[in-house]
XYZ file of C-alpha atoms in Angstrom:
688
model
C -18.383 -23.510 41.393
C -16.034 -22.710 38.491
C -17.528 -19.203 38.288
C -17.019 -18.713 42.048
C -13.470 -20.028 41.851
C -12.609 -17.734 38.947
C -14.189 -14.724 40.661
C -12.218 -15.389 43.837
C -9.014 -15.711 41.846
C -9.756 -12.386 40.173
C -10.361 -10.705 43.545
C -7.053 -12.048 44.802
C -5.424 -10.749 41.623
C -6.928 -7.295 42.201
C -5.539 -7.190 45.724
C -2.188 -8.438 44.469
C -2.164 -5.858 41.675
C -2.824 -3.062 44.157
C 0.044 -4.277 46.290
C 2.266 -4.509 43.245
C 1.500 -0.889 42.374
C 2.466 0.205 45.873
C 5.690 -1.833 45.929
C 7.077 -3.154 42.641
C 7.682 -6.873 42.545
C 11.093 -8.364 42.097
C 12.158 -9.255 38.564
C 11.282 -12.910 39.144
C 7.755 -12.188 40.439
C 5.136 -14.801 39.591
C 5.213 -18.562 39.634
C 8.741 -19.503 38.644
C 9.402 -16.095 36.994
C 7.301 -13.781 34.866
C 4.647 -15.373 32.731
C 4.781 -12.537 30.182
C 8.166 -11.683 28.721
C 8.200 -8.006 27.712
C 10.729 -6.083 25.622
C 10.663 -2.423 24.627
C 11.636 -2.120 20.941
C 12.076 1.078 18.891
C 11.469 1.356 15.145
C 14.756 3.270 15.084
C 17.080 4.016 17.968
C 18.176 7.234 16.253
C 14.952 9.232 15.657
C 15.260 12.610 13.961
C 14.433 15.761 15.904
C 10.817 16.829 15.367
C 9.741 13.353 14.240
C 7.659 10.504 15.590
C 9.033 7.062 16.334
C 7.008 3.931 17.012
C 7.787 1.840 20.080
C 6.552 -1.722 20.487
C 5.927 -3.476 23.768
C 6.843 -6.908 22.404
C 5.172 -9.442 24.681
C 5.446 -13.239 24.726
C 3.125 -15.217 27.069
C 4.295 -18.517 28.480
C 2.361 -21.535 27.166
C -0.987 -21.810 28.944
C -0.977 -18.152 30.115
C -2.533 -15.031 28.690
C -2.411 -11.251 28.997
C -5.353 -8.884 28.567
C -6.592 -6.487 25.897
C -7.407 -2.827 26.625
C -10.959 -3.972 27.475
C -10.396 -7.272 29.312
C -14.046 -8.354 29.129
C -15.869 -9.849 32.118
C -12.708 -10.364 34.184
C -9.085 -9.316 34.292
C -7.390 -5.942 33.933
C -5.482 -4.186 31.141
C -1.833 -3.351 31.623
C -1.047 -0.026 33.281
C 1.860 1.826 31.640
C 3.860 4.353 33.669
C 6.361 6.197 31.455
C 9.472 8.140 32.446
C 10.388 10.374 29.496
C 12.952 13.081 28.720
C 11.775 16.697 28.800
C 9.567 17.592 25.842
C 9.048 13.987 24.731
C 5.445 12.752 24.699
C 3.932 9.331 24.160
C 0.542 8.243 22.818
C -1.874 5.750 24.298
C -1.103 2.172 23.238
C -2.681 0.700 20.115
C -3.414 -2.981 20.670
C -3.624 -5.712 18.039
C -6.835 -7.670 17.590
C -7.267 -9.927 20.649
C -8.614 -13.423 21.025
C -11.534 -14.717 23.099
C -11.481 -17.032 26.094
C -14.636 -18.138 27.908
C -14.163 -19.425 31.457
C -17.250 -20.341 33.508
C -19.507 -18.232 31.235
C -17.190 -15.232 31.582
C -15.864 -13.730 28.352
C -12.216 -12.640 28.408
C -10.474 -10.663 25.667
C -6.932 -11.956 25.817
C -3.616 -12.605 24.121
C -2.228 -16.115 24.467
C 0.297 -15.755 21.639
C 3.069 -13.181 21.092
C 1.691 -9.671 20.591
C 2.937 -6.085 20.574
C 0.979 -2.978 21.639
C 2.359 0.052 19.786
C 2.844 3.629 20.997
C 4.035 6.734 19.174
C 6.847 8.688 20.779
C 7.039 12.345 19.686
C 10.547 13.830 19.712
C 10.642 17.639 20.048
C 12.164 19.710 17.271
C 15.429 21.577 17.702
C 17.387 18.836 19.464
C 20.980 18.428 18.380
C 22.107 15.135 16.871
C 23.587 12.881 19.520
C 21.206 14.078 22.265
C 20.414 11.144 24.553
C 16.745 10.237 25.019
C 16.470 7.642 27.797
C 13.000 6.080 27.889
C 11.807 4.040 30.852
C 8.561 2.171 31.400
C 7.076 0.562 34.500
C 4.283 -1.908 33.690
C 1.683 -3.370 36.062
C -0.305 -6.157 34.491
C -2.355 -9.237 35.207
C -1.486 -12.615 33.731
C -3.776 -15.635 34.024
C -4.026 -19.277 33.193
C -7.286 -21.222 33.069
C -7.252 -21.614 36.863
C -5.131 -18.881 38.433
C -4.298 -15.191 37.963
C -1.049 -13.534 39.032
C -0.237 -9.801 39.177
C 3.196 -8.990 37.780
C 5.337 -5.963 37.056
C 8.112 -5.197 34.609
C 10.623 -2.370 34.383
C 11.727 -1.732 30.823
C 14.097 0.794 29.293
C 15.536 1.779 25.944
C 18.225 4.324 25.130
C 17.434 6.467 22.089
C 19.719 9.055 20.516
C 18.683 11.910 18.238
C 19.944 11.063 14.764
C 18.897 10.753 11.136
C 15.762 8.645 11.691
C 16.885 5.885 9.309
C 15.010 2.613 9.823
C 16.810 -0.618 8.976
C 15.188 -3.091 6.609
C 14.946 -5.693 9.394
C 13.248 -3.261 11.795
C 10.934 -2.073 9.019
C 9.811 -5.625 8.290
C 9.209 -6.377 11.971
C 7.227 -3.191 12.590
C 5.261 -3.675 9.386
C 4.105 -7.023 10.789
C 3.168 -5.422 14.115
C 1.354 -2.547 12.389
C -0.651 -5.000 10.294
C -1.970 -6.622 13.465
C -3.257 -3.267 14.770
C -6.807 -2.426 13.594
C -7.036 0.302 10.968
C -9.354 3.236 11.692
C -12.562 3.110 9.671
C -13.120 6.589 8.230
C -16.835 6.136 7.630
C -19.042 6.630 10.666
C -21.044 3.754 12.105
C -24.387 3.808 13.917
C -25.768 1.726 16.782
C -29.234 1.321 18.271
C -30.398 -0.330 21.476
C -33.972 -1.649 21.464
C -35.636 -4.405 23.450
C -32.399 -5.383 25.179
C -30.620 -5.900 21.840
C -27.880 -3.728 20.451
C -27.558 -3.481 16.686
C -24.463 -1.868 15.120
C -24.365 -0.883 11.443
C -20.800 -0.629 10.115
C -20.121 0.663 6.560
C -18.280 -2.016 4.601
C -18.009 -2.440 0.792
C -20.288 -5.106 -0.568
C -17.457 -6.758 -2.472
C -14.912 -6.732 0.347
C -14.042 -10.053 1.956
C -14.908 -10.664 5.589
C -14.202 -13.689 7.777
C -17.025 -16.088 8.603
C -16.207 -15.697 12.290
C -16.234 -11.876 12.218
C -16.599 -10.461 15.722
C -17.041 -7.050 17.349
C -14.778 -6.349 20.342
C -16.175 -3.393 22.314
C -13.689 -0.888 23.720
C -16.399 1.221 25.374
C -17.308 -0.631 28.590
C -20.824 -1.347 29.793
C -22.514 -1.445 26.383
C -22.472 -5.119 25.373
C -23.034 -8.334 27.270
C -19.646 -9.789 26.445
C -20.489 -13.463 26.924
C -23.577 -13.475 24.682
C -23.259 -14.697 21.087
C -23.014 -12.207 18.257
C -24.342 -12.319 14.722
C -22.546 -10.439 11.948
C -24.588 -10.204 8.757
C -23.686 -8.520 5.472
C -26.378 -6.149 4.265
C -25.331 -4.431 1.025
C -22.587 -1.920 1.795
C -22.710 -2.504 5.530
C -22.182 -5.159 8.166
C -24.765 -5.401 10.913
C -23.698 -6.752 14.318
C -26.435 -7.888 16.710
C -26.031 -9.085 20.282
C -27.471 -8.569 23.737
C -26.973 -5.133 25.254
C -25.492 -4.821 28.737
C -27.837 -3.855 31.564
C -28.007 -0.070 31.816
C -26.266 0.536 28.481
C -26.889 4.088 27.362
C -23.711 5.816 26.175
C -23.998 8.255 23.269
C -21.128 6.648 21.373
C -19.587 3.232 21.032
C -16.015 2.404 20.135
C -14.713 -1.049 19.295
C -12.816 -3.290 16.901
C -14.474 -5.313 14.159
C -12.408 -8.394 13.386
C -12.691 -9.058 9.638
C -9.997 -11.730 9.271
C -7.103 -13.447 10.978
C -5.222 -10.671 12.803
C -7.154 -8.091 10.762
C -9.505 -5.558 12.259
C -11.134 -2.163 11.796
C -11.330 0.446 14.541
C -14.991 1.464 14.608
C -16.618 4.524 16.185
C -20.418 4.456 16.226
C -22.923 7.120 17.236
C -26.380 6.463 18.628
C -29.085 6.481 15.977
C -31.489 4.308 14.042
C -30.314 1.074 12.449
C -32.576 -0.519 9.882
C -33.124 -4.245 10.125
C -31.142 -6.582 7.949
C -32.875 -7.069 4.632
C -30.275 -8.594 2.352
C -29.663 -12.268 1.655
C -26.619 -14.222 0.577
C -27.898 -14.072 -2.995
C -28.176 -10.278 -2.813
C -24.631 -10.101 -1.483
C -23.378 -12.083 -4.462
C -25.288 -9.738 -6.770
C -23.607 -6.778 -5.092
C -20.185 -8.343 -5.633
C -20.968 -8.831 -9.314
C -22.202 -5.247 -9.615
C -19.092 -3.871 -7.877
C -16.889 -6.025 -10.108
C -18.681 -4.879 -13.266
C -18.304 -1.207 -12.331
C -14.627 -1.633 -11.447
C -14.023 -3.640 -14.657
C -15.586 -0.879 -16.772
C -13.546 1.773 -14.957
C -10.317 -0.179 -15.393
C -11.036 -0.776 -19.080
C -11.734 2.908 -19.668
C -8.631 3.828 -17.665
C -6.527 1.437 -19.757
C -7.902 2.951 -22.964
C -7.013 6.472 -21.793
C -3.580 5.159 -20.791
C -2.754 4.911 -24.496
C -2.457 8.705 -24.701
C -0.589 9.222 -21.420
C 2.998 10.513 -21.731
C 4.616 7.352 -20.366
C 3.035 5.211 -23.101
C 4.100 7.290 -26.116
C 7.102 5.029 -26.924
C 4.843 1.974 -26.913
C 2.432 3.723 -29.264
C 5.438 4.090 -31.563
C 6.061 0.343 -31.468
C 2.403 -0.257 -32.304
C 2.606 2.137 -35.227
C 5.515 0.256 -36.759
C 3.683 -3.044 -36.385
C 0.433 -1.741 -37.839
C 2.092 0.012 -40.741
C 2.766 -3.358 -42.398
C -0.190 -3.161 -44.737
C 0.483 -6.581 -46.328
C -1.206 -8.475 -43.480
C -4.270 -10.462 -44.548
C -7.430 -10.608 -42.456
C -6.502 -13.787 -40.618
C -2.959 -12.661 -39.812
C -4.183 -9.246 -38.625
C -6.683 -10.833 -36.239
C -4.072 -13.274 -34.923
C -1.590 -10.475 -34.239
C -4.260 -8.363 -32.545
C -5.279 -11.250 -30.305
C -1.662 -12.124 -29.534
C -0.862 -8.504 -28.678
C -3.947 -8.371 -26.443
C -2.917 -11.631 -24.804
C 0.499 -10.179 -23.959
C -0.989 -7.010 -22.455
C -3.629 -8.859 -20.429
C -1.143 -11.502 -19.232
C 1.204 -8.866 -17.795
C -1.616 -6.840 -16.209
C -3.122 -9.941 -14.597
C 0.337 -11.148 -13.546
C 1.156 -7.832 -11.895
C -2.282 -7.811 -10.281
C -1.771 -11.321 -8.920
C 1.637 -10.317 -7.537
C 0.114 -7.260 -5.841
C -2.693 -9.316 -4.301
C -0.255 -12.005 -3.115
C 2.124 -9.471 -1.547
C -0.722 -7.610 0.123
C -2.121 -10.889 1.456
C 1.297 -11.380 3.037
C 1.012 -7.948 4.640
C 3.276 -5.923 2.324
C 1.954 -2.470 1.474
C 2.423 -2.402 -2.325
C 0.417 -0.912 -5.150
C 0.373 -0.468 -8.907
C 3.915 -0.163 -10.383
C 5.404 -1.605 -7.182
C 8.288 -3.149 -9.154
C 9.603 0.340 -9.951
C 10.339 0.874 -6.260
C 13.276 -1.486 -6.755
C 16.339 0.014 -8.520
C 17.076 -3.394 -10.056
C 13.851 -3.190 -12.056
C 14.775 0.334 -13.156
C 18.174 -0.888 -14.428
C 16.558 -3.716 -16.402
C 14.029 -1.302 -17.922
C 16.829 1.140 -18.763
C 18.818 -1.561 -20.557
C 15.723 -2.783 -22.381
C 14.738 0.714 -23.488
C 18.244 1.516 -24.742
C 18.280 -1.774 -26.676
C 14.947 -0.881 -28.311
C 16.239 2.610 -29.117
C 19.320 1.155 -30.819
C 17.124 -1.312 -32.697
C 14.854 1.456 -33.993
C 17.944 3.449 -34.901
C 19.142 0.596 -37.132
C 22.177 -0.566 -35.131
C 20.970 -4.177 -35.081
C 17.926 -6.309 -35.783
C 16.146 -8.242 -33.062
C 16.617 -11.951 -33.860
C 13.378 -13.813 -34.475
C 13.172 -17.271 -32.820
C 11.856 -20.160 -34.877
C 8.700 -20.509 -32.799
C 7.760 -16.910 -33.680
C 8.058 -17.651 -37.382
C 5.858 -20.721 -36.977
C 3.198 -18.643 -35.204
C 2.963 -16.149 -38.041
C 4.137 -13.154 -36.033
C 1.876 -13.861 -33.074
C 4.842 -14.489 -30.780
C 6.345 -11.093 -31.564
C 2.963 -9.391 -31.109
C 2.527 -11.099 -27.730
C 5.972 -9.895 -26.618
C 5.223 -6.347 -27.808
C 1.959 -6.333 -25.854
C 3.700 -7.598 -22.730
C 6.332 -4.869 -23.081
C 3.635 -2.218 -23.579
C 1.871 -3.218 -20.372
C 5.073 -3.426 -18.329
C 6.381 0.001 -19.356
C 2.913 1.537 -18.929
C 2.838 0.712 -15.203
C 4.287 4.072 -14.030
C 1.103 5.761 -15.281
C -2.390 5.945 -13.880
C -5.126 8.068 -15.343
C -8.782 8.982 -14.898
C -11.011 6.054 -13.822
C -8.025 3.725 -13.450
C -7.011 4.686 -9.883
C -10.466 4.194 -8.380
C -10.994 0.955 -10.304
C -7.715 -0.594 -9.116
C -8.399 0.629 -5.583
C -11.754 -1.167 -5.682
C -10.040 -4.298 -6.974
C -7.972 -4.512 -3.782
C -11.082 -5.060 -1.647
C -12.880 -7.464 -3.994
C -12.545 -11.258 -3.807
C -9.425 -12.326 -5.685
C -11.192 -13.743 -8.797
C -13.084 -10.463 -9.190
C -9.904 -8.461 -8.549
C -8.015 -10.329 -11.267
C -10.919 -9.689 -13.640
C -10.519 -5.943 -12.978
C -6.797 -6.121 -13.795
C -7.698 -8.014 -16.974
C -10.086 -5.163 -17.820
C -7.185 -2.735 -17.527
C -5.182 -4.802 -20.014
C -8.121 -5.087 -22.366
C -8.552 -1.304 -22.366
C -4.853 -0.761 -23.054
C -4.963 -3.202 -25.981
C -8.312 -2.038 -27.372
C -6.995 0.264 -30.171
C -4.733 -2.461 -31.568
C -7.513 -5.019 -31.160
C -9.906 -2.776 -33.110
C -7.409 -2.304 -35.948
C -6.927 -6.058 -36.172
C -10.650 -6.832 -36.450
C -11.931 -3.787 -38.383
C -10.509 -3.749 -41.933
C -11.832 -0.231 -42.596
C -9.558 1.134 -39.880
C -6.512 -0.640 -41.286
C -7.198 0.775 -44.760
C -6.664 4.259 -43.341
C -3.056 3.408 -42.515
C -0.434 4.580 -45.055
C 0.894 2.048 -47.523
C 4.272 0.468 -46.672
C 7.335 1.880 -48.404
C 10.750 3.432 -47.883
C 9.185 6.033 -45.607
C 8.977 3.331 -42.933
C 12.765 3.280 -42.483
C 12.801 7.035 -41.871
C 9.772 6.726 -39.622
C 11.533 3.993 -37.685
C 14.536 6.249 -37.043
C 12.236 9.038 -35.875
C 10.495 6.645 -33.488
C 13.791 5.985 -31.719
C 13.626 9.559 -30.332
C 10.750 9.023 -27.852
C 12.368 5.738 -26.837
C 15.638 7.573 -26.112
C 13.666 10.129 -24.093
C 12.206 7.244 -22.084
C 15.709 5.913 -21.453
C 16.820 9.349 -20.243
C 13.823 9.499 -17.904
C 14.628 6.051 -16.513
C 18.246 7.059 -15.922
C 17.013 10.120 -14.006
C 14.689 7.944 -11.919
C 17.554 5.556 -11.153
C 19.681 8.445 -9.895
C 16.859 9.866 -7.775
C 15.927 6.486 -6.350
C 19.296 4.859 -5.759
C 21.845 7.676 -5.865
C 24.483 8.981 -8.231
C 26.726 5.925 -7.765
C 23.960 3.624 -8.959
C 23.275 5.984 -11.878
C 26.945 5.819 -12.917
C 26.873 2.009 -12.716
C 23.676 1.941 -14.765
C 25.301 4.069 -17.479
C 28.398 1.848 -17.482
C 26.277 -1.239 -18.097
C 24.270 0.668 -20.706
C 27.529 1.344 -22.550
C 28.468 -2.328 -22.258
C 25.062 -3.271 -23.684
C 25.514 -0.902 -26.625
C 28.957 -2.374 -27.426
C 27.598 -5.936 -27.400
C 24.672 -4.917 -29.638
C 27.048 -3.120 -32.039
C 29.043 -6.341 -32.346
C 25.796 -8.239 -32.989
C 24.820 -5.706 -35.659
C 28.186 -6.077 -37.374
C 27.700 -9.850 -37.471
C 24.237 -9.436 -38.964
C 25.522 -7.093 -41.687
C 28.149 -9.704 -42.543
C 25.373 -12.266 -43.064
C 25.970 -14.087 -39.772
C 23.508 -14.823 -36.998
C 23.059 -12.862 -33.810
C 25.353 -15.318 -32.025
C 25.003 -17.476 -28.917
C 27.985 -15.773 -27.268
C 26.456 -12.364 -27.927
C 23.163 -13.468 -26.376
C 24.951 -14.791 -23.293
C 26.890 -11.520 -22.979
C 23.621 -9.573 -23.090
C 22.151 -11.735 -20.340
C 25.329 -11.272 -18.309
C 25.201 -7.488 -18.670
C 21.547 -7.432 -17.541
C 22.076 -9.749 -14.551
C 25.277 -8.121 -13.311
C 23.865 -4.644 -13.918
C 20.770 -5.335 -11.837
C 22.773 -7.062 -9.105
C 25.209 -4.153 -8.868
C 22.562 -1.709 -7.604
C 20.942 -4.145 -5.170
C 20.515 -2.484 -1.773
C 21.936 0.866 -2.857
C 18.993 2.893 -1.542
C 20.207 6.293 -0.332
C 18.906 8.289 2.580
C 16.257 10.427 0.930
C 15.850 12.679 3.983
C 17.954 15.412 2.393
C 15.856 15.270 -0.777
C 12.517 15.440 0.976
C 13.593 18.152 3.401
C 13.629 20.879 0.706
C 10.213 20.721 -0.917
C 9.040 23.107 -3.641
C 7.020 26.187 -2.786
C 7.212 25.898 0.997
C 5.614 22.434 1.033
C 6.423 19.943 3.794
C 7.035 16.186 3.786
C 3.879 14.235 4.564
C 3.299 12.573 7.911
C -0.002 11.683 9.517
C 1.036 13.563 12.653
C 1.739 16.760 10.666
C -1.542 16.398 8.780
C -3.452 16.053 12.040
C -1.642 19.076 13.496
C -2.532 21.277 10.512
C -6.167 20.159 10.568
C -6.453 20.888 14.283
C -5.101 24.376 13.574
C -7.993 24.893 11.145
C -5.830 25.229 8.019
C -6.903 23.808 4.659
C -4.454 21.145 3.535
C -3.565 19.850 0.078
C -1.806 16.466 0.210
C -0.349 14.762 -2.796
C 1.443 11.444 -3.115
C 4.019 11.078 -5.862
C 7.017 9.036 -6.977
C 9.976 9.809 -9.188
C 9.061 6.925 -11.496
C 5.430 8.078 -11.897
C 5.361 10.138 -15.099
C 1.720 11.086 -14.566
C 2.684 12.534 -11.193
C 5.528 14.585 -12.681
C 3.338 15.969 -15.462
C 0.709 17.056 -12.915
C 3.369 18.650 -10.718
C 4.869 20.745 -13.507
C 1.606 21.555 -15.270
C -0.688 22.202 -12.287
C 0.780 21.989 -8.784
C 4.057 23.909 -9.070
C 2.632 26.779 -11.150
C 2.510 30.427 -10.108
C -1.302 30.362 -10.272
C -1.596 27.493 -7.803
C 1.068 28.858 -5.464
C -0.558 32.278 -5.383
C -3.998 30.779 -4.659
C -2.650 28.556 -1.899
C -0.665 31.409 -0.347
C -3.687 33.736 -0.418
C -5.822 31.224 1.492
C -3.086 29.823 3.751
C -3.378 26.337 2.247
C -0.720 23.988 3.601
C 0.870 21.535 1.155
C 2.164 18.120 2.189
C 4.098 15.865 -0.189
C 4.191 12.099 0.217
C 7.215 10.647 -1.618
C 6.440 6.978 -2.380
C 9.433 6.434 -4.673
C 11.050 3.798 -2.495
C 7.779 2.333 -1.205
C 7.238 3.654 2.333
C 4.905 1.022 3.919
C 3.293 3.525 6.317
C 2.476 5.765 3.380
C 1.271 2.731 1.444
C -1.270 1.926 4.157
C -2.496 5.542 4.117
C -2.908 5.433 0.321
C -4.756 2.118 0.593
C -7.123 3.586 3.191
C -8.255 6.081 0.532
C -9.184 3.352 -1.945
C -6.162 3.739 -4.205
C -3.720 1.126 -5.452
C -0.812 3.531 -5.867
C 0.210 7.008 -6.938
C -0.813 9.612 -7.858
C -3.252 10.404 -5.078
C -4.449 13.964 -4.446
C -6.392 14.848 -1.309
C -7.806 18.182 -0.191
C -8.886 18.758 3.403
C -11.089 21.828 3.592
C -11.289 23.658 6.937
C -13.757 21.982 9.281
C -14.360 18.974 7.019
C -14.182 15.456 8.389
C -13.168 13.614 5.229
C -10.851 14.705 2.418
C -11.958 15.461 -1.106
C -10.290 12.997 -3.474
C -9.232 15.015 -6.523
C -8.971 13.708 -10.106
C -5.762 12.096 -11.256
C -5.324 14.690 -13.991
C -5.050 18.155 -12.436
C -5.125 21.736 -13.649
C -4.117 25.005 -12.010
C -7.688 26.246 -12.344
C -9.014 23.237 -10.432
C -6.532 23.689 -7.579
C -7.067 27.454 -7.399
C -10.840 26.943 -7.107
C -10.766 24.573 -4.120
C -13.058 25.758 -1.296
C -11.162 27.421 1.550
C -14.045 28.275 3.911
C-alpha cells in the first residue's frame, strides 16, 4: 500500500508539474509557501569580458522535504531550468553535488535534504565595454517531496551582472570553493563496465593507496542501466574499485556515466565504456600490501627529490650555512654525530610539519600545495627579514646570541635550528622525483603521507648526515683558520641575493606599496641589529630590549602587508611570447580546434619555475619551434594561490608548482613533462 500511495502521489506531482509549466505558480506556491528556498548567486557580479563566471543555484530545503538530483532514481523529477540571457551570453548544464539516498516503499530516490548548490558556468562574450549590464533571469520548475507527499513548485530568479574587472571577493571565493568541493571531480582515466547474468560490474581506476569511504556508492546518471533499489558492493582490487549490483531490465547502452561517492560530500565523475571486467581477485591484505608498496615508492622518490634539492638554486644559501658549520674541524666523533642528527631532526620536523598543515588544510577543502605559505605576503616579509638578518650576521655586523639550552646541548640546538631554516627556505623549490612523490602523498592515508614528507626531509639532510657519521668525509674538509672569516663574508653574498629575490617576490605578489613597506622594516631591522652589534663589541649582551624590538619589527612588518593583494589581471594579461593566461575553458577551446597546447603552472616565489622559464621556455629555440608548429602556450600563475588552479594541479597528481603539461593534437590525456626542462626537450615535442 505504501508503494501504491507513493506512486499515486508521484502521478499527481507529474500532472501538477505539467500544469505549473503551462502557468507558473504564484510565489507562495506549495503548502504554506515554497519548500525549497532558491537564490541565484554569482562568483562575481562584475565578470570581465571574454571570461567565465560561475553561478550557484543555492537551495535550502525545509526540514522534512527534499529536492531531486539530475537522475532522481525510481521516482521524482529533476529541476528544469529555463534561462533568459543577454545576447551572446551562454550557460552550461548544471553540475550537481553528490546527492543522498532515500528509500520509500522499496523505491530508491536520489535526493537533497540539506542545503545544496548546483553550479553552472556563464560565458561572457569578449569585446563588451566595462559597465555593460548583463541581466540574467531563470525560471525553475521542480518537484519537492516529503516522505508522504510531493508538490510541484516554481521559482523565478534573477541577478544583475555588470561587465567589470572580474575580481572575486575573499568571502565569495570561500563560499564558491565550498560549493565546488561538493561537486564531483571528473576522473580522467576511463572506466569499463560489463553486464552478464543480470549483474552489472563497473571497474573504476583508483590508486591503491587512496582513501575511500566504507559506504562508497555509485550514483548512475545514465538512466535505465542499474536497478536503483538493489544493494551495491564496492570492492578495492589493486588500482581499481569494482562496483557490482543488479542491472536494470533491458540495460544495453554503450556507455555509462555516473558519480562514485568516495567520502562525505566527495565524488568522482565517472564515464565507463562497455567491455570486459575481470572478477575481483584482491583481498584486504593485498590492499594493505599495495598501500605499503605505494608508500615505499613515494618515500624513495621524495628522498631522492630532497637529495637533489641540495643543488637547486633556491637552496644555495643554505648550503653556505652548512659549509660554515661543517668547516669546524675540531668536532669529535660524538659531537659530529649529535649535530648531524640534530640538523636532520630540524629538517624532518619542518617537512613533516608543513606536510601535516597541507593535509589538514586539504581535508578542510582548501586547495593548497607545497610552499603554500609563500602565497601569503606576510610569510614573504618574515622570510625577507630573516634572510637580511642572516646576511648581516655573515657579514660580521653582529653575532647571533646563543641561548643557554643550546650550550648545554653541545651545539645540537643550533644545528636543529639550522636544519629547520634549511627546510623552510627550500620550500619554493621542487625538482625531479619530488613533484610526483608529493603528489602521491596527497592520495595516501595520512600516516603514509607524513612518512613521504619525512622522506623528503631525510633526503635534504642526507649530505650533512653522511658527513656527521663518516669520518673520512669530514677529513676532506679544510682545516679551520683565518680563512673562515673571509669565507664567511663571501657567503653573505648568496644570502643577499636571496633577500633581493624575496623583495622582488613581495613586490610581484603584493604590489609596490607592500614592497616599500617591506624595505622600510628591513631598514629598521638593520638599525636594531647594528645597535646589538655595537653592544656586543663593547662586551655587553645582545639585550632584552633589542630582542623585543626585533620581534616588534617582525610582527608589525608582517601585519602591515596583510590583505594587500593587488589585482594581478594587468600582470597576467601581457604574457611573454604570445602566451595566454590559463583557464580550463581556453584549454578546451584550443584542444577542440586541434592545436597542440603547452601549459605550464608557475609562481613568482618558485625559483625552480623561474630558472626553467629563462633557461628553456622563453628561449628563441623554444619560441621558434612552437611558432613553426602552431603550439599554443597557456600560463597558470599560482603566485597568490588560485583555488580553481589548485584543483587542476591536484588532478594531475602534483602537490604544487612547477607543473608542465603538453597536449598533443588528438590526444586524450596530457604528457606530464619533467620538472627540469630544456629547450631541446620542448622543441622535440610531437606535434602530429
